[in-house]
Amino acid sequence: MPGGDGPRAPGPKARRHNIFEAAAAHVAACAEDDDERSAETAEWVSPEALAFGINELACRAVIALARERRESPQTVARDLLNLPAA
């Protein structure tokens, strides 16, 4: 089209993110105390989808740590939250 007024490819802000990408970025931002990035990533997907992704990430992380430590997932989860042994 003359003048370049035709449709444009979506820019970086228009990129769609999946729930797992959003959860990983959000949790990493929270761990790094990056409030700005945390707020940005929280807008990538619906709150429900973000919660699901964070839950899935937490489960996978606890399982991985439990295998590494050769402990139960419950023991690892309680240890990560500084809770007394059950």
Short mmCIF file of C-alpha atoms in Angstrom, two decimals:
data_model
loop_
_atom_site.label_atom_id
_atom_site.label_comp_id
_atom_site.label_asym_id
_atom_site.label_seq_id
_atom_site.Cartn_x
_atom_site.Cartn_y
_atom_site.Cartn_z
CA MET A 1 0.00 0.00 0.00
CA PRO A 2 1.29 3.50 -0.72
CA GLY A 3 2.41 5.44 2.34
CA GLY A 4 2.69 2.32 4.53
CA ASP A 5 -0.78 2.70 6.03
CA GLY A 6 -1.55 -1.01 5.78
CA PRO A 7 -1.99 -3.44 8.65
CA ARG A 8 1.03 -3.84 10.87
CA ALA A 9 2.31 -6.85 12.71
CA PRO A 10 1.49 -6.73 16.40
CA GLY A 11 4.20 -5.13 18.52
CA PRO A 12 5.72 -6.64 21.65
CA LYS A 13 2.88 -5.38 23.86
CA ALA A 14 0.28 -7.17 21.70
CA ARG A 15 2.03 -10.54 22.07
CA ARG A 16 -0.12 -13.22 23.67
CA HIS A 17 1.35 -15.13 26.60
CA ASN A 18 0.36 -18.57 27.79
CA ILE A 19 -0.48 -19.22 31.43
CA PHE A 20 2.76 -21.04 32.21
CA GLU A 21 4.92 -18.29 30.71
CA ALA A 22 2.96 -15.73 32.70
CA ALA A 23 3.25 -17.75 35.91
CA ALA A 24 7.01 -18.27 35.51
CA ALA A 25 7.64 -14.59 34.81
CA HIS A 26 5.34 -13.50 37.64
CA VAL A 27 6.87 -15.78 40.26
CA ALA A 28 10.40 -14.85 39.17
CA ALA A 29 9.52 -11.15 39.43
CA CYS A 30 8.05 -11.66 42.89
CA ALA A 31 11.15 -13.60 44.01
CA GLU A 32 13.31 -10.71 42.80
CA ASP A 33 11.07 -8.11 44.51
CA ASP A 34 10.39 -6.51 41.12
CA ASP A 35 6.96 -4.99 41.73
CA GLU A 36 6.76 -3.34 38.32
CA ARG A 37 7.47 -6.57 36.44
CA SER A 38 5.17 -8.51 38.76
CA ALA A 39 2.29 -6.12 37.99
CA GLU A 40 3.03 -6.32 34.27
CA THR A 41 3.06 -10.12 34.17
CA ALA A 42 -0.14 -10.28 36.21
CA GLU A 43 -1.89 -8.59 33.28
CA TRP A 44 -0.76 -11.12 30.67
CA VAL A 45 -3.57 -13.60 31.46
CA SER A 46 -6.72 -13.67 33.55
CA PRO A 47 -6.30 -13.85 37.34
CA GLU A 48 -7.75 -17.35 37.33
CA ALA A 49 -5.32 -18.53 34.65
CA LEU A 50 -2.40 -16.94 36.49
CA ALA A 51 -3.43 -18.66 39.73
CA PHE A 52 -3.64 -22.00 37.92
CA GLY A 53 -0.19 -21.48 36.38
CA ILE A 54 1.34 -20.47 39.71
CA ASN A 55 -0.19 -23.52 41.36
CA GLU A 56 1.22 -25.79 38.64
CA LEU A 57 4.65 -24.16 38.98
CA ALA A 58 4.57 -24.60 42.76
CA CYS A 59 3.63 -28.29 42.45
CA ARG A 60 6.40 -28.96 39.94
CA ALA A 61 8.96 -27.09 42.04
CA VAL A 62 8.05 -28.96 45.21
CA ILE A 63 8.19 -32.30 43.39
CA ALA A 64 11.60 -31.47 41.90
CA LEU A 65 12.99 -30.39 45.27
CA ALA A 66 11.51 -33.43 47.00
CA ARG A 67 13.22 -35.74 44.51
CA GLU A 68 16.50 -33.83 44.85
CA ARG A 69 16.35 -33.93 48.66
CA ARG A 70 14.87 -37.44 48.78
CA GLU A 71 12.09 -36.18 51.03
CA SER A 72 8.33 -36.17 50.71
CA PRO A 73 6.64 -33.28 48.90
CA GLN A 74 4.80 -32.44 52.13
CA THR A 75 8.08 -32.17 54.07
CA VAL A 76 9.61 -29.94 51.40
CA ALA A 77 6.55 -27.70 51.13
CA ARG A 78 6.37 -27.21 54.89
CA ASP A 79 10.12 -26.52 55.02
CA LEU A 80 9.86 -23.89 52.26
CA LEU A 81 7.14 -22.12 54.24
CA ASN A 82 9.05 -22.49 57.54
CA LEU A 83 6.25 -24.56 59.07
CA PRO A 84 6.92 -27.15 61.77
CA ALA A 85 7.02 -30.80 60.72
CA ALA A 86 3.57 -32.33 60.49
#
